[in-house]
Coordinates of C-alpha atoms in Angstrom, one line a residue:
M1 CA -18.2 -44.9 95.0
E2 CA -16.6 -46.7 92.2
N3 CA -19.9 -47.1 90.4
H4 CA -20.6 -43.4 90.7
T5 CA -17.2 -42.6 89.5
G6 CA -17.6 -44.8 86.5
F7 CA -21.0 -43.5 85.7
L8 CA -19.7 -39.9 85.9
G9 CA -16.8 -40.8 83.6
G10 CA -19.1 -42.4 81.1
N11 CA -21.3 -39.3 81.0
L12 CA -18.4 -37.1 80.5
S13 CA -17.1 -39.2 77.7
A14 CA -20.5 -39.2 75.9
E15 CA -20.8 -35.5 76.3
A16 CA -17.3 -34.9 74.9
G17 CA -18.2 -37.1 71.9
K18 CA -21.3 -35.1 71.1
N19 CA -19.4 -31.8 71.4
G20 CA -16.7 -33.2 69.0
K21 CA -19.4 -34.0 66.4
R22 CA -20.9 -30.6 66.7
A23 CA -17.5 -28.9 66.2
A24 CA -16.8 -31.1 63.2
M25 CA -20.1 -30.2 61.6
A26 CA -19.5 -26.5 62.2
C27 CA -16.1 -26.7 60.7
A28 CA -17.5 -28.5 57.6
V29 CA -20.2 -25.7 57.2
L30 CA -17.6 -23.0 57.6
T31 CA -15.3 -24.7 55.1
C32 CA -18.1 -25.0 52.5
G33 CA -19.0 -21.4 53.0
A34 CA -15.4 -20.4 52.5
V35 CA -15.3 -22.4 49.3
L36 CA -18.4 -20.7 48.0
L37 CA -17.2 -17.2 48.9
A38 CA -13.9 -17.9 47.3
G39 CA -15.7 -19.1 44.1
C40 CA -17.7 -15.9 44.0
G41 CA -14.7 -13.7 44.5
A42 CA -12.8 -15.5 41.7
A43 CA -15.6 -15.0 39.1
P44 CA -14.1 -13.1 36.1
V45 CA -15.4 -9.7 35.1
S46 CA -16.9 -9.7 31.6
S47 CA -14.5 -8.2 29.0
N48 CA -17.5 -6.7 27.2
V49 CA -18.1 -4.1 29.9
S50 CA -16.7 -0.7 28.8
V51 CA -16.0 2.1 31.1
P52 CA -16.2 5.6 29.6
S53 CA -13.0 7.7 29.9
S54 CA -15.0 10.8 30.3
I55 CA -18.6 11.9 30.8
Q56 CA -20.0 15.0 29.2
V57 CA -22.6 16.9 31.2
T58 CA -24.7 19.5 29.3
N59 CA -25.9 22.5 31.2
V60 CA -29.4 23.1 29.8
E61 CA -29.3 26.7 31.2
N62 CA -26.5 27.5 28.7
Q63 CA -27.8 26.1 25.5
V64 CA -26.8 27.8 22.3
I65 CA -27.8 28.1 18.6
S66 CA -24.9 27.8 16.1
V67 CA -25.2 29.1 12.6
N68 CA -22.9 29.6 9.6
A69 CA -23.1 32.5 7.3
R70 CA -21.4 33.3 4.1
E71 CA -21.7 36.6 2.2
E72 CA -19.9 38.1 -0.7
V73 CA -19.5 41.6 -2.1
K74 CA -18.8 42.2 -5.8
V75 CA -16.2 44.8 -6.6
V76 CA -14.8 46.1 -9.9
P77 CA -11.0 45.4 -10.0
D78 CA -8.5 48.1 -10.7
M79 CA -5.3 46.2 -10.7
A80 CA -4.0 43.1 -12.4
E81 CA -1.2 40.6 -12.4
L82 CA 0.1 39.0 -15.6
E83 CA 2.1 35.8 -16.1
L84 CA 3.8 35.3 -19.5
S85 CA 6.7 33.4 -20.9
V86 CA 9.4 33.5 -23.6
T87 CA 10.4 30.3 -25.3
T88 CA 13.4 29.9 -27.6
E89 CA 14.9 26.9 -29.5
E90 CA 18.4 26.6 -30.7
A91 CA 20.8 23.8 -31.7
D92 CA 23.3 24.6 -29.0
A93 CA 22.4 25.0 -25.3
A94 CA 24.5 28.2 -24.8
A95 CA 23.1 29.7 -28.0
C96 CA 19.6 28.9 -26.7
Q97 CA 20.2 30.6 -23.4
T98 CA 21.7 33.7 -25.1
A99 CA 18.7 34.0 -27.5
N100 CA 16.3 33.6 -24.6
S101 CA 18.0 36.2 -22.4
E102 CA 17.9 38.7 -25.3
A103 CA 14.2 38.1 -25.9
V104 CA 13.4 38.4 -22.2
D105 CA 15.3 41.7 -22.0
K106 CA 13.2 43.1 -25.0
V107 CA 10.0 42.0 -23.3
V108 CA 11.0 43.6 -20.0
A109 CA 12.0 46.8 -21.8
A110 CA 8.6 46.9 -23.6
I111 CA 6.7 46.5 -20.3
T112 CA 8.6 49.1 -18.4
A113 CA 8.0 51.5 -21.3
K114 CA 4.3 51.3 -20.4
G115 CA 5.0 52.6 -16.9
I116 CA 5.5 49.4 -15.0
G117 CA 8.4 49.5 -12.7
E118 CA 11.1 46.8 -12.7
E119 CA 10.3 46.1 -9.1
S120 CA 7.0 44.8 -10.3
I121 CA 8.6 42.3 -12.7
Q122 CA 9.8 38.9 -11.4
T123 CA 11.3 35.9 -13.1
S124 CA 9.0 33.1 -11.8
S125 CA 10.6 30.1 -13.6
Y126 CA 13.6 29.3 -15.7
N127 CA 13.9 26.0 -17.7
L128 CA 16.4 24.7 -20.2
N129 CA 15.8 21.2 -21.7
P130 CA 17.1 19.1 -24.6
I131 CA 15.0 18.4 -27.6
Y132 CA 15.0 14.7 -28.5
D133 CA 14.4 12.8 -31.7
W134 CA 12.7 9.7 -30.3
E135 CA 12.5 8.0 -33.7
N136 CA 16.3 7.7 -34.0
G137 CA 17.3 6.4 -30.6
R138 CA 16.7 9.4 -28.4
T139 CA 19.0 11.7 -30.3
I140 CA 19.4 15.3 -29.1
T141 CA 18.6 17.6 -31.9
G142 CA 18.6 20.9 -30.0
Y143 CA 17.6 22.8 -26.9
S144 CA 14.5 24.6 -25.7
M145 CA 14.5 27.3 -23.0
D146 CA 11.5 28.8 -21.3
T147 CA 11.5 31.8 -19.0
S148 CA 8.3 32.8 -17.2
I149 CA 7.7 36.3 -16.0
T150 CA 5.2 37.6 -13.5
V151 CA 4.2 41.2 -13.9
S152 CA 2.4 42.7 -10.9
D153 CA 0.8 46.1 -10.1
V154 CA -0.6 46.5 -13.6
P155 CA -3.4 49.1 -13.8
V156 CA -6.5 47.5 -15.4
D157 CA -6.7 50.2 -18.1
V158 CA -3.3 49.3 -19.5
V159 CA -3.5 45.5 -19.2
G160 CA -4.3 45.1 -22.9
E161 CA -1.4 47.4 -24.0
V162 CA 1.0 45.5 -21.8
I163 CA 0.0 42.2 -23.3
S164 CA 0.3 43.6 -26.8
V165 CA 3.8 45.0 -26.4
S166 CA 5.0 41.9 -24.6
V167 CA 3.9 39.7 -27.5
G168 CA 5.4 42.1 -30.0
A169 CA 8.7 42.1 -28.1
G170 CA 9.0 38.3 -28.1
A171 CA 6.6 36.8 -25.5
N172 CA 5.0 33.8 -27.0
S173 CA 2.8 32.6 -24.2
I174 CA 0.4 34.4 -21.9
Q175 CA -0.5 32.0 -19.1
S176 CA -2.9 34.1 -17.1
V177 CA -4.3 37.5 -16.2
T178 CA -5.4 37.8 -12.6
Y179 CA -7.6 40.7 -11.6
M180 CA -7.7 42.2 -8.1
S181 CA -9.0 45.3 -6.2
S182 CA -7.0 47.7 -4.2
K183 CA -10.2 48.2 -2.1
Y184 CA -10.3 44.6 -1.1
D185 CA -10.0 45.2 2.7
E186 CA -12.9 47.7 2.6
S187 CA -15.0 45.3 0.7
Y188 CA -14.2 42.5 3.0
Q189 CA -15.3 44.5 6.0
E190 CA -18.6 45.0 4.2
A191 CA -18.9 41.3 3.5
L192 CA -18.3 40.5 7.2
A193 CA -21.0 42.9 8.3
K194 CA -23.5 41.3 5.9
A195 CA -22.5 37.8 7.2
V196 CA -23.2 38.8 10.8
E197 CA -26.6 40.2 9.8
S198 CA -27.4 37.0 7.9
A199 CA -26.3 34.8 10.8
Y200 CA -28.6 36.7 13.2
A201 CA -31.6 36.3 10.8
K202 CA -31.0 32.6 10.5
A203 CA -30.5 32.0 14.3
N204 CA -33.6 34.1 15.2
A205 CA -35.8 32.1 12.8
M206 CA -34.5 28.9 14.4
A207 CA -35.1 30.2 17.9
I208 CA -38.7 31.3 17.1
A209 CA -39.4 27.9 15.5
G210 CA -38.1 26.2 18.6
G211 CA -40.2 28.2 21.0
C212 CA -37.4 30.3 22.5
S213 CA -35.6 33.6 21.9
L214 CA -32.0 34.6 21.2
G215 CA -29.8 35.9 24.0
D216 CA -26.4 37.4 23.7
V217 CA -23.7 36.4 21.2
V218 CA -21.5 33.7 22.8
K219 CA -18.9 33.4 20.1
I220 CA -18.1 34.6 16.6
E221 CA -15.5 32.8 14.4
E222 CA -14.1 34.0 11.2
H223 CA -13.3 31.1 8.8
T224 CA -10.0 31.7 7.0
T225 CA -10.2 31.7 3.2
N226 CA -7.5 31.1 0.7
S227 CA -5.8 34.4 -0.2
Q228 CA -5.9 33.5 -3.9
A229 CA -9.7 33.0 -3.8
R230 CA -10.2 36.8 -3.7
Y231 CA -8.9 37.0 -7.3
T232 CA -11.5 34.9 -9.1
A233 CA -11.4 36.4 -12.6
V234 CA -8.7 34.6 -14.6
T235 CA -8.2 34.8 -18.4
N236 CA -6.0 32.3 -20.2
M237 CA -4.7 32.9 -23.7
S238 CA -1.7 31.8 -25.8
A239 CA 0.3 33.3 -28.6
R240 CA 2.3 30.1 -29.1
D241 CA 2.6 28.8 -32.7
G242 CA 1.0 32.0 -34.1
A243 CA -2.3 31.6 -32.1
M244 CA -2.1 35.4 -31.5
A245 CA -0.7 37.3 -34.5
V246 CA 1.6 40.2 -33.5
P247 CA 0.1 42.7 -35.9
E248 CA -3.4 42.2 -34.4
A249 CA -2.0 42.3 -30.9
A250 CA -0.2 45.6 -31.6
E251 CA -3.5 47.5 -31.3
G252 CA -4.1 46.2 -27.8
A253 CA -5.4 42.9 -26.6
A254 CA -9.1 43.0 -25.6
V255 CA -9.5 42.3 -21.9
M256 CA -12.7 42.5 -19.8
P257 CA -11.9 42.5 -16.1
G258 CA -15.6 42.3 -15.0
Q259 CA -16.0 41.9 -11.2
V260 CA -14.3 39.9 -8.5
S261 CA -16.0 38.4 -5.4
V262 CA -14.9 39.3 -1.9
V263 CA -16.2 36.6 0.4
A264 CA -16.7 36.5 4.2
D265 CA -17.4 33.2 6.0
I266 CA -18.3 33.1 9.7
L267 CA -19.7 31.0 12.5
V268 CA -21.8 32.6 15.2
E269 CA -23.2 31.1 18.5
Y270 CA -26.1 32.7 20.4
A271 CA -27.3 31.9 23.9
V272 CA -30.9 30.7 24.1
N273 CA -33.5 32.2 26.4
R274 CA -36.5 30.0 27.4

């Protein structure tokens, strides 16, 4: 009985030892796997990988053809705007201002005598500056005053006469003559219509070349143009220092208004049929 008991106890001890080794090996394998997994999870993401903030999807069923068109209409101007100035020089500032005001009054009177209303005459700039003698230590030797006048709503057929009487009354500089048309809006509508026709012709040619046909108009945009661009004919002349003699100007300055361009610029998008 004792021998059997000892034998049984020895077997149990041996079996327990084997089981302990198996458990230790399993634990080691699990630990190694955990370390490998932890290493994989800790792998840094490359900083060179970029993620787009948005994705654009194009619907091929709604493709369009976009074209720009620019057309112009020439029109004979019937109105004009003049910019002229009166410059005076005196030894005293107050005397210079007085002389300049008197000369400007004479010019305005001469212009209104030609049928231009005072509401169409505006003082656009007014400058009084000292005159220096730079060779003697910047000594003030006198004063110069310049008053610029803008005359609007001048019929084209009296532009030459208005220039002449202005110079005769004391204006000694004509900065510009700007021509315009009172029918600008009508001409602009015509230019727009021509631009739409031109856009269609261009888009249709592109569609045919691409093996498709034009559908309906998707969008039309009118490009805003500078309001001053409509008045393209500008003449500059000067009567300063006797460049234009008053006796010759008295007969009427020669002006040729020519034509002005009225421009329409648009963008048109057409649907494409395949």
